Amino acid sequence: MKNILIVEGKTDKKFLESYIDYLCKTAPEKYYFLDDIDNDNDNIKDATGQDKIFSVLNAQRIFINKRETKNIGILIDADNDGIDKKIEEKINPAIQKAFGTENAIQFPNQKYPITYTENDRENTFNIFCHIFNLNGKGELEDILRKIRTNKTLQSPICLDKFVQCMGDFNIAYPEKEYKKNWVYFYGYESLKKEQLNIEEIKSKLKNNEYYTPKYWDFDNPLLNELKQFLDLFQ
Amino acid sequence: MNDMHFVKSIKIKNFRCFNSLTVESLSRVNLLGGYNNIGKSTFLEALEIITQSKTKVDFINIIKDIIYRRQGKNLQDNEFDMIAYDESWFELETTNNCVFLEIKSNNTISILEDEDRIDKQYNNISDTLQVELKVNDDSDKIPHSRFIDIINNDSSRYRSPRYRRDLKSSENIDFINSSTIDEIKLASLYGKVIDLGIEKEIDSFLGEFDSRLDSLVIRPTERHSVFKVKLKGKLQPVLLSSMGEGLNRYFAIICGIWKSQNGYLFIDEIENGIHYTKYEELWEIIFKISKAASCQVFATTHSRECIEAFSRVAEKCDRDNIKYINFSRTVDNPDEIVATVLESVGLEENFQLGADVR
């Protein structure tokens, strides 16, 4: 049986790969059911873009029909829309388009079985979601900022100056972009302290190799809901 | 466009590798994918049988044709292998048609009631098995040994006019197999093109495939005709067969669709011999001609590039009439084969997202 995790964006995928790997290594008996995601990163699907969640779900019909995929978890950001709106307007329409089930998910972090008939044959799988948020809004990057291990690390001055400079030209720098770049700069500053040469730093940045427990507190209570979500793969 | 004759769904029971398979939402152009030995060609055979079999005579003749095509040269020794392992019957059913074949013990059915001399002769040699053939409500029973002779085309023993085929019933249904296409097959496909007076269109399509090509000519010989191709700026035409397998196949597919006007064309391993850079052109032409000819097309492929090209072209064409069907074995029972019908558009994206839909 296969578990599929759908995320929105490269950052989310890299973070989840690293976080699941951490859980599987620190508590292998508890998180044995995440092994297939941990061992095969292809089980985490980056569904960034219009209608991509539907595309992944639609292709998964092949693997559900052949009784391979049992659980599908969807992880997206609340952004400014909030949790309910994301479920109602983004996740459920994609599920309905792929499997014909209306309003499949009511709440995050709850498992919902879906049964659909295709070619005279009944197929069942479980679907569930988690919406990254802080107090109902925001995104993964907001959580990352809160759980960074090095709170004293100098904030990326050049980024703030760039945003200020753009503001002077009446050009608003998108908040979401700012948050993503902030994480990137934090990674850069953290790697700089490792006595690595510039090529090694570039390589690690390129491969997002800064999502490690050393730079982020993976045991922070702010990740408890994410853990509950991952428990649903059991 | 007249698409009333199109097969919209099919139910298959005990047919070769399929114990029970239903496929719904079939469309005008259908591309079939899946691992080796998953039943793609068998699915084409099932469709070919059900579309050809308007009568019992059609039914038995298409079985004979398929077995000959697949087992080929072992005349007299070809085996009837269409019933699933450990079963004694198969059934194929669409909305408009149903065929059934069962091999059963002779003593379970009565001696044939008709006056056919040959049937009686076969019964007299105490055949222990008989074959029941059924097309919709019309059924017949024949001795098993005679059935085997018919599928082996053994004319020394099989002389009854009862199972002589009506060639007209199969004239708008054709099958292009995965191997090299010979001149006789090409001639049978090109005949309809001449009847329709669309030779110039075919020349134009061939020119799109290879810009050096000017036109196709037929060179009659004492025994049959040979296809030749006139090249631009060259006086002497050259053999079509010398131009490579890809062009032959391309030509066969285009002519095959027109030959199957208001009917069905089955193409096994469509990509064979054709360079991947030509796939988009091939699909464009298939989508266009199949619509004009109201021909339902079923093709199999193993090629990811072929599926991606299919998807890209479908995006631009009438996507509602184009489907991709994946065959796969279930994880918990490898003998069970399931089909998933996907929209043609977005398949390339699925590959990029890591879902191997082949």
XYZ file of C-alpha atoms in Angstrom:
592
model
C 0.000 0.000 0.000
C 1.211 3.430 -0.884
C 0.890 6.801 0.844
C 0.851 9.937 -1.264
C 1.520 13.394 0.096
C 0.558 16.384 -2.030
C 2.290 19.662 -1.217
C 2.340 23.081 -2.783
C 5.825 24.202 -3.638
C 9.423 23.137 -3.591
C 10.028 24.603 -0.114
C 7.173 22.595 1.364
C 8.390 19.423 -0.352
C 11.943 19.831 0.892
C 10.825 20.698 4.397
C 8.463 17.709 4.542
C 11.130 15.326 3.212
C 13.465 16.478 5.934
C 10.845 16.524 8.696
C 9.510 13.037 7.864
C 13.064 11.742 7.710
C 13.631 13.204 11.171
C 10.491 11.533 12.576
C 11.384 8.176 11.004
C 14.918 8.327 12.396
C 14.090 9.561 15.899
C 11.033 7.348 16.463
C 11.116 4.531 13.873
C 8.678 2.308 15.808
C 6.099 5.071 15.981
C 6.448 6.357 12.451
C 7.013 3.046 10.565
C 4.014 3.917 8.347
C 5.856 6.930 6.941
C 8.679 4.732 5.666
C 7.438 4.640 2.090
C 7.281 8.438 1.918
C 10.660 8.692 3.633
C 12.289 6.168 1.299
C 10.727 7.373 -1.939
C 10.589 11.124 -2.326
C 8.490 10.610 -5.429
C 5.593 9.898 -3.078
C 5.614 13.599 -2.203
C 4.063 15.408 -5.163
C 4.702 19.090 -5.730
C 1.365 20.363 -7.015
C 2.191 24.028 -7.491
C -0.039 25.824 -9.946
C -3.544 26.053 -11.233
C -5.449 22.780 -11.175
C -2.323 20.779 -10.211
C -3.958 19.189 -7.157
C -6.626 17.855 -9.509
C -3.945 16.593 -11.919
C -2.212 14.624 -9.175
C -5.497 13.225 -7.846
C -6.656 12.329 -11.342
C -3.458 10.422 -12.142
C -3.675 8.712 -8.746
C -6.924 7.094 -9.930
C -4.715 4.573 -11.757
C -2.938 3.670 -8.522
C -6.100 3.644 -6.389
C -7.846 1.433 -8.955
C -4.975 -1.025 -8.800
C -5.221 -0.968 -4.989
C -1.775 0.600 -4.605
C -2.535 4.041 -3.156
C -4.432 3.837 0.110
C -3.969 7.295 1.662
C -3.642 10.733 0.092
C -2.739 13.687 2.304
C -2.890 17.263 1.027
C -0.830 20.031 2.629
C -1.351 23.635 1.616
C -0.982 27.116 3.108
C -3.885 29.033 4.655
C -2.506 32.289 3.192
C -4.905 35.186 3.747
C -7.898 33.049 2.766
C -7.979 31.021 5.961
C -8.478 27.321 6.581
C -12.149 26.861 5.668
C -11.900 28.784 2.426
C -8.890 26.747 1.306
C -10.765 23.513 1.952
C -13.966 24.748 0.310
C -12.478 26.499 -2.677
C -9.265 24.686 -3.407
C -9.200 21.141 -2.034
C -12.793 19.958 -2.264
C -13.351 21.146 -5.863
C -10.228 19.224 -6.958
C -11.477 16.078 -5.188
C -14.913 16.475 -6.740
C -13.466 16.926 -10.217
C -11.319 13.806 -9.891
C -13.655 11.453 -8.010
C -17.104 13.052 -8.167
C -17.418 13.345 -4.370
C -18.857 16.646 -3.161
C -17.513 18.365 -0.032
C -15.305 15.389 0.749
C -13.353 17.150 3.506
C -15.041 19.107 6.269
C -12.157 19.649 8.689
C -8.387 19.534 8.502
C -6.512 16.701 10.209
C -9.420 14.263 9.865
C -9.441 11.181 7.706
C -12.274 10.803 5.178
C -12.828 7.587 3.199
C -13.806 8.123 -0.422
C -15.530 5.436 -2.466
C -16.132 5.840 -6.163
C -17.225 3.479 -8.892
C -15.255 3.303 -12.092
C -15.821 0.778 -14.853
C -18.306 -1.167 -12.706
C -15.779 -1.517 -9.917
C -15.791 0.050 -6.472
C -12.602 1.746 -5.279
C -11.834 3.163 -1.854
C -9.080 5.304 -0.416
C -8.631 7.816 2.418
C -8.090 11.517 1.974
C -7.176 14.206 4.507
C -5.582 17.602 4.621
C -3.634 19.994 6.781
C -3.547 23.733 6.263
C -0.351 25.438 7.418
C -1.298 28.457 9.508
C -0.589 30.642 12.504
C -3.838 31.686 14.130
C -5.823 30.694 11.081
C -3.812 32.544 8.446
C -0.356 32.464 6.933
C 1.902 29.797 5.546
C 4.654 27.307 6.288
C 7.237 30.069 6.160
C 5.537 31.797 9.119
C 5.913 28.624 11.154
C 9.512 28.204 10.030
C 10.314 31.698 11.209
C 8.902 30.871 14.632
C 10.746 27.553 14.969
C 14.162 28.668 13.822
C 16.814 27.520 16.272
C 19.066 30.517 15.941
C 16.986 33.472 17.044
C 20.000 35.713 17.327
C 21.105 35.275 13.783
C 21.201 38.618 12.100
C 18.137 39.154 9.966
C 18.842 39.422 6.266
C 19.534 43.144 6.081
C 19.957 43.185 2.318
C 16.463 41.717 1.878
C 14.887 44.320 4.136
C 16.803 47.077 2.347
C 15.662 45.723 -1.007
C 12.027 45.728 0.119
C 12.438 49.283 1.465
C 14.046 50.377 -1.780
C 11.187 48.914 -3.852
C 8.729 50.633 -1.533
C 10.410 53.954 -2.325
C 9.500 53.320 -5.967
C 5.914 52.544 -4.890
C 6.401 48.902 -5.815
C 5.078 46.549 -3.185
C 7.202 43.464 -2.696
C 4.802 40.514 -2.350
C 4.607 39.367 1.255
C 4.680 35.718 0.270
C 7.862 36.255 -1.737
C 9.397 38.114 1.180
C 8.696 35.216 3.517
C 10.164 32.670 1.101
C 13.281 34.769 0.622
C 13.584 35.276 4.342
C 13.801 31.493 4.819
C 16.384 31.307 2.050
C 18.508 34.032 3.618
C 18.207 32.396 7.028
C 19.489 29.211 5.440
C 22.335 31.112 3.865
C 23.314 32.831 7.127
C 23.147 29.510 8.979
C 25.313 27.719 6.422
C 27.825 30.559 6.495
C 28.542 29.738 10.120
C 29.508 26.164 9.205
C 32.953 26.995 7.877
C 31.977 25.895 4.406
C 33.477 27.376 1.272
C 31.238 29.426 -0.990
C 30.767 26.580 -3.501
C 29.608 24.231 -0.766
C 27.200 26.847 0.532
C 25.833 27.447 -2.974
C 25.368 23.728 -3.488
C 23.546 23.293 -0.177
C 21.342 26.295 -0.876
C 20.538 25.021 -4.347
C 19.524 21.636 -2.952
C 17.609 23.167 -0.026
C 19.881 21.341 2.397
C 19.197 23.769 5.194
C 15.951 22.179 6.378
C 17.724 20.301 9.140
C 16.945 19.973 12.865
C 20.076 21.994 13.481
C 18.521 25.155 12.064
C 14.856 24.441 12.833
C 13.335 23.070 16.004
C 11.491 19.998 14.688
C 10.138 19.253 18.174
C 8.487 22.657 18.526
C 4.797 22.443 19.603
C 3.899 24.562 16.560
C 4.484 21.395 14.512
C 2.148 19.251 16.632
C -0.784 19.670 14.254
C 1.426 18.681 11.354
C 2.406 15.581 13.311
C -1.274 14.767 13.891
C -1.829 15.095 10.164
C 1.030 12.727 9.383
C -0.368 10.247 11.935
C -3.376 9.867 9.630
C -1.211 7.907 7.173
C -1.225 5.059 9.713
C -20.643 13.597 -37.523
C -22.212 10.175 -37.232
C -20.826 8.544 -34.130
C -23.830 6.375 -33.277
C -21.870 3.247 -34.123
C -18.997 4.063 -31.731
C -18.331 1.616 -28.915
C -18.981 3.618 -25.744
C -18.316 0.799 -23.290
C -17.402 -2.861 -23.286
C -17.761 -5.717 -20.794
C -15.310 -8.572 -21.156
C -15.600 -11.863 -19.322
C -13.133 -14.769 -19.412
C -11.459 -13.514 -22.571
C -7.752 -14.431 -22.619
C -6.069 -12.518 -19.749
C -9.264 -10.708 -18.718
C -11.437 -12.551 -16.221
C -13.750 -9.616 -15.787
C -13.164 -6.162 -17.178
C -15.488 -3.275 -17.910
C -14.296 -0.165 -19.700
C -16.616 2.802 -19.972
C -16.371 6.308 -21.409
C -14.666 5.234 -24.625
C -14.363 7.957 -27.202
C -13.570 8.511 -30.864
C -9.800 8.250 -30.495
C -8.582 6.004 -27.688
C -4.955 5.409 -26.789
C -4.224 2.365 -24.620
C -1.176 2.108 -22.359
C 0.200 -0.206 -19.705
C 3.054 -2.599 -19.006
C 3.977 -5.479 -21.298
C 1.656 -8.475 -21.213
C -1.097 -6.464 -19.538
C -3.678 -7.132 -22.265
C -3.602 -4.046 -24.505
C -3.553 -6.087 -27.718
C -6.077 -8.504 -26.221
C -8.373 -5.556 -25.560
C -8.061 -4.598 -29.244
C -8.939 -8.185 -30.187
C -12.015 -8.118 -27.965
C -13.146 -4.893 -29.618
C -12.404 -6.269 -33.065
C -14.502 -9.368 -32.366
C -17.463 -7.487 -30.969
C -17.501 -4.909 -33.755
C -17.066 -7.499 -36.524
C -19.572 -10.017 -35.218
C -22.935 -9.071 -36.610
C -23.701 -12.740 -37.261
C -22.357 -16.131 -36.101
C -20.524 -16.390 -39.428
C -18.771 -13.087 -38.765
C -17.998 -14.266 -35.236
C -16.266 -17.471 -36.216
C -14.423 -15.821 -39.107
C -12.990 -13.008 -37.017
C -11.824 -15.549 -34.451
C -10.111 -17.401 -37.290
C -8.523 -14.185 -38.623
C -7.205 -13.138 -35.212
C -5.744 -16.543 -34.428
C -4.132 -16.690 -37.855
C -2.706 -13.186 -37.404
C -1.329 -14.010 -33.966
C -0.204 -17.620 -34.402
C 0.288 -17.216 -38.124
C 2.284 -19.765 -39.930
C 1.336 -22.860 -37.915
C -1.502 -23.692 -40.269
C -3.280 -26.881 -39.182
C -1.805 -26.550 -35.690
C -3.168 -23.219 -34.515
C -4.754 -23.436 -31.117
C -7.913 -21.765 -29.974
C -6.635 -19.721 -27.023
C -9.235 -17.053 -26.446
C -10.842 -18.417 -23.292
C -9.309 -17.406 -19.957
C -7.312 -20.012 -18.053
C -9.455 -22.643 -16.303
C -12.667 -21.346 -17.876
C -14.834 -22.838 -20.623
C -16.515 -19.772 -22.074
C -16.035 -16.095 -22.877
C -18.448 -13.245 -23.399
C -18.065 -9.779 -24.873
C -20.785 -7.202 -24.547
C -21.355 -3.640 -25.723
C -24.518 -1.567 -25.651
C -25.612 -2.922 -29.025
C -23.998 -6.315 -29.299
C -23.164 -9.425 -27.325
C -21.123 -12.460 -28.343
C -20.668 -15.638 -26.358
C -18.601 -18.755 -26.961
C -18.545 -21.884 -24.845
C -16.782 -25.205 -25.182
C -18.752 -27.934 -23.502
C -19.219 -31.617 -23.364
C -21.070 -33.172 -26.274
C -23.605 -35.011 -24.140
C -24.870 -31.835 -22.580
C -26.402 -30.610 -25.810
C -28.562 -32.206 -28.410
C -27.316 -33.380 -31.775
C -27.524 -30.611 -34.299
C -30.953 -30.258 -35.691
C -30.125 -28.699 -39.005
C -29.545 -30.537 -42.194
C -25.942 -29.643 -42.645
C -24.255 -32.735 -43.996
C -20.840 -31.843 -42.670
C -22.087 -31.224 -39.148
C -23.623 -34.661 -39.120
C -20.453 -36.159 -40.448
C -18.519 -34.575 -37.604
C -21.040 -35.761 -35.052
C -20.737 -39.244 -36.396
C -17.094 -39.349 -35.520
C -18.184 -38.946 -31.922
C -16.566 -35.681 -31.016
C -16.519 -35.431 -27.258
C -16.732 -31.625 -27.207
C -18.917 -29.080 -28.873
C -18.698 -25.334 -29.274
C -21.621 -23.038 -28.741
C -21.433 -19.736 -30.572
C -23.902 -17.011 -29.818
C -24.362 -13.546 -31.299
C -27.095 -11.727 -29.425
C -30.009 -14.207 -29.426
C -28.807 -16.256 -32.353
C -26.876 -19.330 -31.279
C -25.390 -22.401 -32.913
C -23.521 -25.487 -31.792
C -20.825 -27.205 -33.784
C -18.477 -30.093 -33.040
C -15.244 -28.931 -31.480
C -13.072 -30.675 -34.064
C -14.909 -28.890 -36.832
C -14.495 -25.567 -35.039
C -10.749 -26.199 -34.870
C -10.693 -27.028 -38.585
C -12.503 -23.796 -39.355
C -10.076 -21.655 -37.378
C -7.226 -23.515 -39.086
C -8.908 -22.858 -42.437
C -8.594 -26.545 -43.307
C -10.334 -26.534 -46.689
C -9.930 -30.276 -47.167
C -12.346 -30.905 -44.323
C -14.226 -27.650 -44.192
C -16.346 -27.119 -47.235
C -19.646 -26.045 -45.795
C -20.922 -22.742 -47.175
C -22.549 -22.210 -43.805
C -19.531 -20.371 -42.371
C -18.453 -18.643 -45.518
C -17.843 -15.026 -44.750
C -19.746 -12.088 -46.120
C -16.826 -9.809 -46.953
C -19.015 -6.703 -46.907
C -19.694 -7.075 -43.216
C -16.060 -6.372 -42.324
C -15.108 -3.829 -44.922
C -15.078 -0.813 -42.609
C -13.187 -2.485 -39.754
C -9.453 -2.963 -39.910
C -6.491 -3.933 -37.770
C -2.952 -2.682 -38.255
C -0.645 -4.952 -36.310
C 2.637 -4.132 -34.644
C 4.887 -5.723 -37.274
C 5.858 -4.676 -40.777
C 2.949 -3.999 -43.111
C 3.141 -5.854 -46.420
C 2.116 -4.624 -49.877
C -1.062 -6.709 -49.951
C -2.284 -5.105 -46.747
C -1.354 -1.633 -48.031
C -3.212 -2.311 -51.267
C -6.335 -3.349 -49.360
C -6.192 -0.108 -47.386
C -5.431 2.126 -50.375
C -8.341 0.728 -52.417
C -10.845 2.775 -50.453
C -8.768 5.924 -50.936
C -9.090 5.460 -54.703
C -12.828 4.801 -54.357
C -13.205 8.046 -52.425
C -11.044 9.969 -54.928
C -8.808 11.413 -52.196
C -5.402 10.327 -53.498
C -4.224 13.942 -53.566
C -5.006 14.326 -49.862
C -2.968 11.242 -49.082
C -0.088 12.637 -51.127
C -0.321 15.843 -49.141
C -0.210 13.976 -45.803
C 2.807 11.988 -46.989
C 4.466 15.277 -47.944
C 3.927 16.522 -44.390
C 5.645 13.400 -43.089
C 8.643 13.779 -45.412
C 8.985 16.962 -47.454
C 10.958 15.108 -50.166
C 7.875 13.117 -51.135
C 5.788 14.266 -54.073
C 3.172 11.603 -54.728
C 2.321 7.936 -54.537
C 2.030 5.840 -57.679
C 0.908 2.275 -58.206
C 2.984 0.171 -60.561
C 0.958 -2.830 -61.789
C 2.889 -6.079 -62.256
C 1.783 -9.413 -63.671
C 0.769 -10.795 -60.302
C -0.080 -7.750 -58.201
C 0.657 -4.058 -57.816
C 3.621 -2.379 -56.213
C 3.530 0.953 -54.365
C 6.098 3.480 -55.461
C 6.828 7.024 -54.387
C 7.757 9.953 -56.618
C 10.361 12.146 -54.986
C 10.464 15.875 -55.677
C 12.864 16.668 -58.501
C 13.454 12.997 -59.314
C 12.160 11.327 -62.443
C 12.120 7.667 -61.410
C 9.787 6.668 -58.602
C 11.212 4.480 -55.841
C 9.630 1.625 -53.916
C 7.516 2.765 -50.954
C 8.927 -0.169 -48.996
C 12.436 1.202 -49.550
C 11.485 4.418 -47.731
C 11.513 2.787 -44.306
C 9.035 1.244 -41.908
C 7.878 4.606 -40.529
C 6.512 5.915 -43.814
C 4.810 2.587 -44.585
C 3.114 2.634 -41.195
C 2.132 6.285 -41.477
C 0.642 5.572 -44.891
C -1.185 2.479 -43.587
C -2.693 4.407 -40.658
C -3.965 7.273 -42.823
C -5.421 4.943 -45.446
C -6.700 2.615 -42.712
C -8.844 5.354 -41.198
C -10.415 6.176 -44.557
C -10.890 2.491 -45.295
C -12.674 2.223 -41.950
C -14.996 5.139 -42.669
C -18.037 4.917 -40.357
C -16.329 1.958 -38.718
C -13.343 1.094 -36.544
C -9.570 0.998 -36.863
C -7.370 -0.905 -34.406
C -3.651 -0.122 -34.342
C -1.243 -2.193 -32.273
C 1.908 -0.373 -31.079
C 1.232 2.737 -33.089
C 4.698 4.202 -32.523
C 6.573 1.351 -34.202
C 8.976 2.598 -36.846
C 7.968 6.236 -36.423
C 10.483 8.740 -35.073
C 9.305 10.492 -31.910
C 9.543 13.931 -33.542
C 6.755 12.845 -35.910
C 4.302 11.762 -33.210
C 2.531 15.115 -32.983
C 1.983 15.241 -36.745
C 0.713 11.683 -36.691
C -1.809 12.430 -33.924
C -2.952 15.634 -35.600
C -3.719 13.702 -38.736
C -5.413 10.864 -36.842
C -7.627 13.289 -34.886
C -8.505 15.183 -38.065
C -9.186 12.240 -40.385
C -10.971 10.093 -37.819
C -13.409 12.955 -37.295
C -13.965 13.446 -41.019
C -14.304 9.703 -41.631
C -16.337 9.111 -38.452
C -13.954 6.302 -37.630
C -13.401 5.142 -34.056
C -9.707 4.534 -33.467
C -8.110 2.351 -30.794
C -4.309 2.332 -30.613
C -1.811 0.841 -28.169
C 1.572 2.255 -27.205
C 4.499 1.752 -24.844
C 6.064 5.097 -25.607
C 5.986 7.951 -23.130
C 6.796 10.416 -25.917
C 3.873 9.080 -27.917
C 1.485 9.586 -24.981
C 2.825 13.079 -24.320
C 2.449 14.049 -27.988
C -1.084 12.605 -27.919
C -1.871 14.785 -24.899
C -0.364 17.950 -26.380
C -2.228 17.583 -29.656
C -5.479 16.692 -27.872
C -5.192 20.015 -26.021
C -5.505 21.791 -29.376
C -8.084 19.458 -30.918
C -11.497 18.312 -29.764
C -10.350 17.000 -26.417
C -13.776 15.656 -25.472
C -13.500 12.971 -28.112
C -10.054 11.735 -27.152
C -9.282 9.409 -24.223
C -6.313 7.635 -22.696
C -6.884 4.226 -21.112
C -4.365 2.750 -18.709
C -4.290 -0.964 -17.945
C -2.662 -2.208 -14.752
C -2.633 -5.253 -12.510
C -3.966 -4.910 -8.989
C -1.438 -5.123 -6.193
C -3.338 -7.724 -4.174
C -4.217 -9.960 -7.130
C -1.818 -9.866 -10.104
C -4.321 -11.844 -12.209
C -6.801 -8.989 -11.953
C -6.401 -6.312 -14.613
C -8.112 -2.959 -14.202
C -8.586 -0.086 -16.615
C -8.526 3.621 -15.815
C -9.880 6.054 -18.387
C -8.154 9.435 -18.243
C -8.783 12.643 -20.090
C -6.247 12.977 -22.867
C -5.200 16.453 -21.771
C -2.699 16.736 -18.914
C -0.928 13.426 -19.370
C 2.396 15.146 -19.941
C 1.876 16.984 -16.660
C 1.164 13.695 -14.901
C 4.514 12.322 -16.051
C 6.189 15.497 -14.781
C 4.454 15.078 -11.445
C 5.976 11.647 -11.161
C 2.948 9.562 -12.061
C 4.007 7.075 -14.708
C 0.714 6.650 -16.484
C 2.135 4.311 -19.161
